[in-house]
Every structure is written in C-alpha cells, then in structure tokens.
C-alpha cells in the first residue's frame, strides 16, 4: 500500500513555537533542535486510552510539535492516528505568519474524530509511520534533498495491542528510524513498549499518577541535539 504523508514545513525565518506562548512576554530562545529531522507523531485514539487522556494527548502533541525548528531545509513534521486502522490526518497548509500557522495546526488537531475505536492495532500505526518514512526517504534520495535527515516516530500510547505477534513483522525503513514512545493510560504495557521503542518516556507513572507535562516535554526534547538557530522569538 502506498502511503501519502503530508509533511509540514514553512519558510525558515519563522519557527514553530507553542501556541500557549502567544500572549506571554516575548523572549529570545535560540535553543531549538536545528538538525534535519523528519518527525511523525502517532496518536493512539482508542478506548483503552480513554477520552480524557485522548484530549490531553492531542493538546500535548501540539506543544511538542511547536518545539521544533520547522522549515523547508530543517525539520518536517507529520501526524497520524490509529485504532483499528491507521490514518494520516487531514490536509494542512502552513502559513508563514505564526498566528495563521498556529490556527491551522489547531484546526488539524481538532479535526481528529472524538469517537475512540474499541480495538487497538498498534502495529497498524507503526507500520504506516514506517512506510511513510520509507516513501519519503525514496523521494528525497531521488531529489538529492535532505538525504541526511534523521527519521523519528513519536508515538503516544498505553502499549495495548490486539495482536502482539503482528508487531514482530514490522520492518523499519532502510535508513533507520528512532521510535520514542510516550506511555500514558490507566493500564500501561511496558513490555510491549520496550519492544517497539528505542526510548520509552513515562507520562503515567507505574503508580498510576501522571507526571508534569513540562517534565515529559523535557524528556522528549533531550533526545535531540540543540544548537543555536539564530534569533528565535517566542
């Protein structure tokens, strides 16, 4: 199956920073991941996660997306969801002006259906993400463009899956991919998460309590190299 992923990018002079900062005092933040990244966000939208955590997951994904230096040459972002099946989330054209871009990101997240699936096929979400990376790698190789971009999947899930054996058949792209799993839910499956991910970050602790989002965000961004991106206003 051919997979089409909409990669999100904008003119380099504008950077993606969290919508929550729009009304806050402006300050210089020159430290964003400036290396070339192709990052796909994959969100578990199933009943095992639950509606409350599903909503929080979507809001938090926006914050994480906003922490990358998104541009034509640097970082490209994609967004998928999964339940019984996986899907690429709707069309999006990012605008150059920050306010317009943030409105479009908000619209994209809000377009994700609220109805949660009753079956979790974790392998479907990962397979679509891996296929998308492989297809995009092929495209970039032909164009001799961003061939050194690092492939990353950031997946938000509790690790539940209907058929664990199907995870064994997953093949990562030839260029490789780093999988970062954000574990959250009333019943997390750490053994599954450790099998599918290179890095597992607990949002929900083993005692069932949730960690602060700021701490989880820091743990996620610690997986990327930071260097000055020039003058970046937040």
mmCIF file of C-alpha atoms in Angstrom:
data_model
loop_
_atom_site.group_PDB
_atom_site.id
_atom_site.type_symbol
_atom_site.label_atom_id
_atom_site.label_comp_id
_atom_site.label_asym_id
_atom_site.label_seq_id
_atom_site.Cartn_x
_atom_site.Cartn_y
_atom_site.Cartn_z
ATOM 1 C CA UNK A 1 0.000 0.000 0.000
ATOM 2 C CA UNK A 2 1.367 3.384 -0.988
ATOM 3 C CA UNK A 3 1.282 5.853 1.871
ATOM 4 C CA UNK A 4 0.994 9.583 1.374
ATOM 5 C CA UNK A 5 2.070 11.720 4.309
ATOM 6 C CA UNK A 6 1.610 15.441 4.420
ATOM 7 C CA UNK A 7 4.885 16.832 5.732
ATOM 8 C CA UNK A 8 4.508 20.188 7.409
ATOM 9 C CA UNK A 9 7.076 22.902 6.798
ATOM 10 C CA UNK A 10 7.400 26.658 6.457
ATOM 11 C CA UNK A 11 9.848 29.349 5.449
ATOM 12 C CA UNK A 12 12.949 29.135 7.724
ATOM 13 C CA UNK A 13 12.695 32.674 9.089
ATOM 14 C CA UNK A 14 9.638 31.629 11.115
ATOM 15 C CA UNK A 15 9.912 28.962 13.806
ATOM 16 C CA UNK A 16 7.219 26.765 15.327
ATOM 17 C CA UNK A 17 6.656 27.573 18.978
ATOM 18 C CA UNK A 18 3.804 26.578 21.228
ATOM 19 C CA UNK A 19 0.511 28.373 20.832
ATOM 20 C CA UNK A 20 0.296 28.849 24.584
ATOM 21 C CA UNK A 21 3.118 31.386 24.383
ATOM 22 C CA UNK A 22 1.323 33.810 22.066
ATOM 23 C CA UNK A 23 0.066 36.010 24.893
ATOM 24 C CA UNK A 24 3.175 35.651 27.035
ATOM 25 C CA UNK A 25 6.069 38.154 27.115
ATOM 26 C CA UNK A 26 8.404 37.754 24.160
ATOM 27 C CA UNK A 27 11.886 36.436 24.814
ATOM 28 C CA UNK A 28 14.787 35.066 22.826
ATOM 29 C CA UNK A 29 15.038 31.295 22.714
ATOM 30 C CA UNK A 30 17.944 30.352 20.423
ATOM 31 C CA UNK A 31 17.991 26.711 21.505
ATOM 32 C CA UNK A 32 15.824 24.519 19.301
ATOM 33 C CA UNK A 33 16.757 21.295 17.530
ATOM 34 C CA UNK A 34 18.295 22.614 14.315
ATOM 35 C CA UNK A 35 19.445 19.347 12.762
ATOM 36 C CA UNK A 36 17.490 17.865 9.873
ATOM 37 C CA UNK A 37 14.611 15.801 11.236
ATOM 38 C CA UNK A 38 11.612 14.015 9.743
ATOM 39 C CA UNK A 39 9.295 13.509 12.720
ATOM 40 C CA UNK A 40 5.980 11.658 12.560
ATOM 41 C CA UNK A 41 3.621 11.951 15.530
ATOM 42 C CA UNK A 42 1.383 8.897 16.023
ATOM 43 C CA UNK A 43 -1.563 9.168 18.438
ATOM 44 C CA UNK A 44 -3.399 6.206 19.981
ATOM 45 C CA UNK A 45 -7.105 7.040 19.700
ATOM 46 C CA UNK A 46 -8.707 4.014 21.335
ATOM 47 C CA UNK A 47 -10.966 3.242 24.273
ATOM 48 C CA UNK A 48 -8.116 1.756 26.286
ATOM 49 C CA UNK A 49 -6.561 5.220 26.493
ATOM 50 C CA UNK A 50 -9.893 6.898 27.206
ATOM 51 C CA UNK A 51 -11.419 10.208 26.143
ATOM 52 C CA UNK A 52 -9.779 12.317 28.851
ATOM 53 C CA UNK A 53 -6.247 11.208 28.023
ATOM 54 C CA UNK A 54 -7.044 11.306 24.314
ATOM 55 C CA UNK A 55 -7.846 15.015 24.588
ATOM 56 C CA UNK A 56 -4.762 15.708 26.679
ATOM 57 C CA UNK A 57 -2.637 13.729 24.263
ATOM 58 C CA UNK A 58 -3.794 15.868 21.337
ATOM 59 C CA UNK A 59 -3.178 19.111 23.213
ATOM 60 C CA UNK A 60 0.250 17.966 24.347
ATOM 61 C CA UNK A 61 1.199 16.802 20.843
ATOM 62 C CA UNK A 62 0.703 20.394 19.675
ATOM 63 C CA UNK A 63 3.146 21.591 22.323
ATOM 64 C CA UNK A 64 5.760 19.051 21.291
ATOM 65 C CA UNK A 65 5.325 19.877 17.598
ATOM 66 C CA UNK A 66 5.906 23.519 18.426
ATOM 67 C CA UNK A 67 9.295 22.782 19.954
ATOM 68 C CA UNK A 68 10.989 22.065 16.624
ATOM 69 C CA UNK A 69 12.609 24.465 14.171
ATOM 70 C CA UNK A 70 10.313 23.678 11.255
ATOM 71 C CA UNK A 71 11.479 24.753 7.811
ATOM 72 C CA UNK A 72 11.962 23.606 4.243
ATOM 73 C CA UNK A 73 15.570 22.600 4.937
ATOM 74 C CA UNK A 74 15.421 21.603 8.594
ATOM 75 C CA UNK A 75 12.589 19.733 10.326
ATOM 76 C CA UNK A 76 9.468 18.335 8.634
ATOM 77 C CA UNK A 77 6.524 17.052 10.694
ATOM 78 C CA UNK A 78 3.747 14.546 10.028
ATOM 79 C CA UNK A 79 0.710 13.457 12.063
ATOM 80 C CA UNK A 80 -1.143 10.123 12.178
ATOM 81 C CA UNK A 81 -3.686 8.419 14.421
ATOM 82 C CA UNK A 82 -4.570 4.770 14.891
ATOM 83 C CA UNK A 83 -7.165 2.455 16.402
ATOM 84 C CA UNK A 84 -8.458 -0.452 14.354
ATOM 85 C CA UNK A 85 -6.748 1.187 11.385
ATOM 86 C CA UNK A 86 -4.173 3.922 10.969
ATOM 87 C CA UNK A 87 -4.725 7.113 9.054
ATOM 88 C CA UNK A 88 -2.920 10.269 8.042
ATOM 89 C CA UNK A 89 -4.715 13.301 9.454
ATOM 90 C CA UNK A 90 -6.291 15.845 7.023
ATOM 91 C CA UNK A 91 -4.858 18.384 4.668
ATOM 92 C CA UNK A 92 -2.879 21.266 6.094
ATOM 93 C CA UNK A 93 -1.155 24.252 4.512
ATOM 94 C CA UNK A 94 1.072 26.035 6.994
ATOM 95 C CA UNK A 95 1.242 29.792 6.567
ATOM 96 C CA UNK A 96 4.322 31.923 7.034
ATOM 97 C CA UNK A 97 2.812 34.117 9.732
ATOM 98 C CA UNK A 98 2.949 32.428 13.095
ATOM 99 C CA UNK A 99 -0.639 33.201 14.081
ATOM 100 C CA UNK A 100 -2.013 31.755 10.841
ATOM 101 C CA UNK A 101 0.173 28.687 11.118
ATOM 102 C CA UNK A 102 -0.919 28.004 14.685
ATOM 103 C CA UNK A 103 -4.562 28.357 13.713
ATOM 104 C CA UNK A 104 -4.083 25.726 11.015
ATOM 105 C CA UNK A 105 -2.330 23.352 13.423
ATOM 106 C CA UNK A 106 -5.193 23.854 15.865
ATOM 107 C CA UNK A 107 -7.692 23.077 13.105
ATOM 108 C CA UNK A 108 -5.807 19.921 12.169
ATOM 109 C CA UNK A 109 -5.808 18.578 15.729
ATOM 110 C CA UNK A 110 -9.465 19.477 16.221
ATOM 111 C CA UNK A 111 -10.370 17.559 13.049
ATOM 112 C CA UNK A 112 -9.370 14.275 14.707
ATOM 113 C CA UNK A 113 -12.647 12.431 15.492
ATOM 114 C CA UNK A 114 -13.643 12.272 19.158
ATOM 115 C CA UNK A 115 -15.038 8.751 18.792
ATOM 116 C CA UNK A 116 -12.487 6.239 20.060
ATOM 117 C CA UNK A 117 -12.008 2.812 18.498
ATOM 118 C CA UNK A 118 -12.743 -0.321 20.525
ATOM 119 C CA UNK A 119 -9.709 -2.165 19.179
ATOM 120 C CA UNK A 120 -6.048 -1.170 19.321
ATOM 121 C CA UNK A 121 -3.896 -2.277 16.409
ATOM 122 C CA UNK A 122 -0.604 -0.763 17.455
ATOM 123 C CA UNK A 123 1.167 -2.444 14.563
ATOM 124 C CA UNK A 124 -1.033 -0.563 12.072
ATOM 125 C CA UNK A 125 0.040 2.812 13.437
ATOM 126 C CA UNK A 126 3.726 1.931 13.423
ATOM 127 C CA UNK A 127 3.579 0.271 10.010
ATOM 128 C CA UNK A 128 2.014 3.322 8.400
ATOM 129 C CA UNK A 129 4.618 5.580 10.012
ATOM 130 C CA UNK A 130 7.488 3.337 8.891
ATOM 131 C CA UNK A 131 6.081 3.133 5.354
ATOM 132 C CA UNK A 132 5.706 6.897 5.241
ATOM 133 C CA UNK A 133 9.323 7.369 6.275
ATOM 134 C CA UNK A 134 10.486 4.851 3.669
ATOM 135 C CA UNK A 135 8.486 6.557 0.921
ATOM 136 C CA UNK A 136 9.737 9.995 1.918
ATOM 137 C CA UNK A 137 13.336 8.715 2.065
ATOM 138 C CA UNK A 138 12.976 7.442 -1.506
ATOM 139 C CA UNK A 139 11.566 10.767 -2.662
ATOM 140 C CA UNK A 140 14.367 12.748 -1.024
ATOM 141 C CA UNK A 141 17.036 10.421 -2.391
ATOM 142 C CA UNK A 142 15.749 10.891 -5.935
ATOM 143 C CA UNK A 143 15.714 14.654 -5.459
ATOM 144 C CA UNK A 144 19.127 14.595 -3.715
ATOM 145 C CA UNK A 145 17.469 16.608 -0.989
ATOM 146 C CA UNK A 146 17.809 16.228 2.791
ATOM 147 C CA UNK A 147 19.188 12.698 2.404
ATOM 148 C CA UNK A 148 20.835 13.035 5.818
ATOM 149 C CA UNK A 149 17.577 13.823 7.649
ATOM 150 C CA UNK A 150 17.031 11.701 10.752
ATOM 151 C CA UNK A 151 13.812 9.670 10.881
ATOM 152 C CA UNK A 152 11.840 9.822 14.129
ATOM 153 C CA UNK A 153 8.472 8.457 15.270
ATOM 154 C CA UNK A 154 6.956 9.879 18.464
ATOM 155 C CA UNK A 155 4.078 7.619 19.464
ATOM 156 C CA UNK A 156 1.623 8.318 22.303
ATOM 157 C CA UNK A 157 0.085 5.057 23.546
ATOM 158 C CA UNK A 158 -0.523 2.754 26.507
ATOM 159 C CA UNK A 159 1.091 -0.111 24.601
ATOM 160 C CA UNK A 160 -2.046 -2.237 24.387
ATOM 161 C CA UNK A 161 -2.418 -4.051 21.075
ATOM 162 C CA UNK A 162 -4.889 -6.636 19.807
ATOM 163 C CA UNK A 163 -2.265 -8.949 18.319
ATOM 164 C CA UNK A 164 1.273 -8.730 19.696
ATOM 165 C CA UNK A 165 2.646 -11.216 17.166
ATOM 166 C CA UNK A 166 1.914 -8.757 14.359
ATOM 167 C CA UNK A 167 4.465 -6.404 15.881
ATOM 168 C CA UNK A 168 7.159 -8.927 15.001
ATOM 169 C CA UNK A 169 6.563 -8.440 11.278
ATOM 170 C CA UNK A 170 7.273 -4.710 11.346
ATOM 171 C CA UNK A 171 10.237 -3.570 9.274
ATOM 172 C CA UNK A 172 11.893 -0.227 9.836
ATOM 173 C CA UNK A 173 12.983 1.881 6.836
ATOM 174 C CA UNK A 174 16.432 1.076 5.450
ATOM 175 C CA UNK A 175 17.648 4.480 6.609
ATOM 176 C CA UNK A 176 16.524 3.595 10.123
ATOM 177 C CA UNK A 177 14.095 5.305 12.463
ATOM 178 C CA UNK A 178 14.185 6.247 16.135
ATOM 179 C CA UNK A 179 10.944 5.384 17.936
ATOM 180 C CA UNK A 180 10.127 7.392 21.056
ATOM 181 C CA UNK A 181 7.121 6.030 22.962
ATOM 182 C CA UNK A 182 5.208 8.249 25.377
ATOM 183 C CA UNK A 183 3.490 5.886 27.822
ATOM 184 C CA UNK A 184 0.154 7.007 29.210
ATOM 185 C CA UNK A 185 -3.048 5.334 30.317
ATOM 186 C CA UNK A 186 -4.740 3.573 33.204
ATOM 187 C CA UNK A 187 -3.072 0.303 32.255
ATOM 188 C CA UNK A 188 0.293 0.667 30.530
ATOM 189 C CA UNK A 189 2.028 -2.309 28.893
ATOM 190 C CA UNK A 190 5.748 -1.636 29.456
ATOM 191 C CA UNK A 191 6.889 -4.928 27.921
ATOM 192 C CA UNK A 192 5.252 -4.050 24.612
ATOM 193 C CA UNK A 193 6.584 -0.503 24.690
ATOM 194 C CA UNK A 194 10.134 -1.672 25.325
ATOM 195 C CA UNK A 195 9.865 -3.943 22.276
ATOM 196 C CA UNK A 196 8.672 -1.294 19.847
ATOM 197 C CA UNK A 197 10.577 1.758 21.069
ATOM 198 C CA UNK A 198 14.176 2.850 21.338
ATOM 199 C CA UNK A 199 13.170 5.241 24.113
ATOM 200 C CA UNK A 200 10.199 4.920 26.487
ATOM 201 C CA UNK A 201 9.118 8.022 28.391
ATOM 202 C CA UNK A 202 6.539 7.630 31.147
ATOM 203 C CA UNK A 203 3.785 10.213 31.219
ATOM 204 C CA UNK A 204 1.805 7.914 33.513
ATOM 205 C CA UNK A 205 3.949 6.512 36.320
ATOM 206 C CA UNK A 206 3.768 2.889 37.468
ATOM 207 C CA UNK A 207 1.642 4.059 40.422
ATOM 208 C CA UNK A 208 -0.954 5.470 38.013
ATOM 209 C CA UNK A 209 -0.145 9.114 38.690
ATOM 210 C CA UNK A 210 0.700 11.466 35.857
ATOM 211 C CA UNK A 211 3.947 13.362 35.607
ATOM 212 C CA UNK A 212 4.002 17.072 34.852
ATOM 213 C CA UNK A 213 3.784 17.836 31.155
ATOM 214 C CA UNK A 214 6.808 20.119 31.418
ATOM 215 C CA UNK A 215 8.903 17.209 32.692
ATOM 216 C CA UNK A 216 7.646 14.895 29.948
ATOM 217 C CA UNK A 217 8.364 17.546 27.329
ATOM 218 C CA UNK A 218 11.904 17.940 28.630
ATOM 219 C CA UNK A 219 12.467 14.174 28.478
ATOM 220 C CA UNK A 220 11.280 14.121 24.867
ATOM 221 C CA UNK A 221 13.448 17.012 23.752
ATOM 222 C CA UNK A 222 16.506 15.551 25.493
ATOM 223 C CA UNK A 223 16.614 13.083 22.594
ATOM 224 C CA UNK A 224 17.569 15.799 20.130
ATOM 225 C CA UNK A 225 20.700 17.846 19.605
ATOM 226 C CA UNK A 226 20.338 21.515 20.368
ATOM 227 C CA UNK A 227 22.338 24.327 18.817
ATOM 228 C CA UNK A 228 21.632 27.995 18.036
ATOM 229 C CA UNK A 229 19.085 28.528 15.261
ATOM 230 C CA UNK A 230 19.689 32.235 15.093
ATOM 231 C CA UNK A 231 17.457 34.712 16.846
ATOM 232 C CA UNK A 232 14.210 32.975 17.656
ATOM 233 C CA UNK A 233 11.355 34.875 19.253
ATOM 234 C CA UNK A 234 8.814 33.066 21.409
#
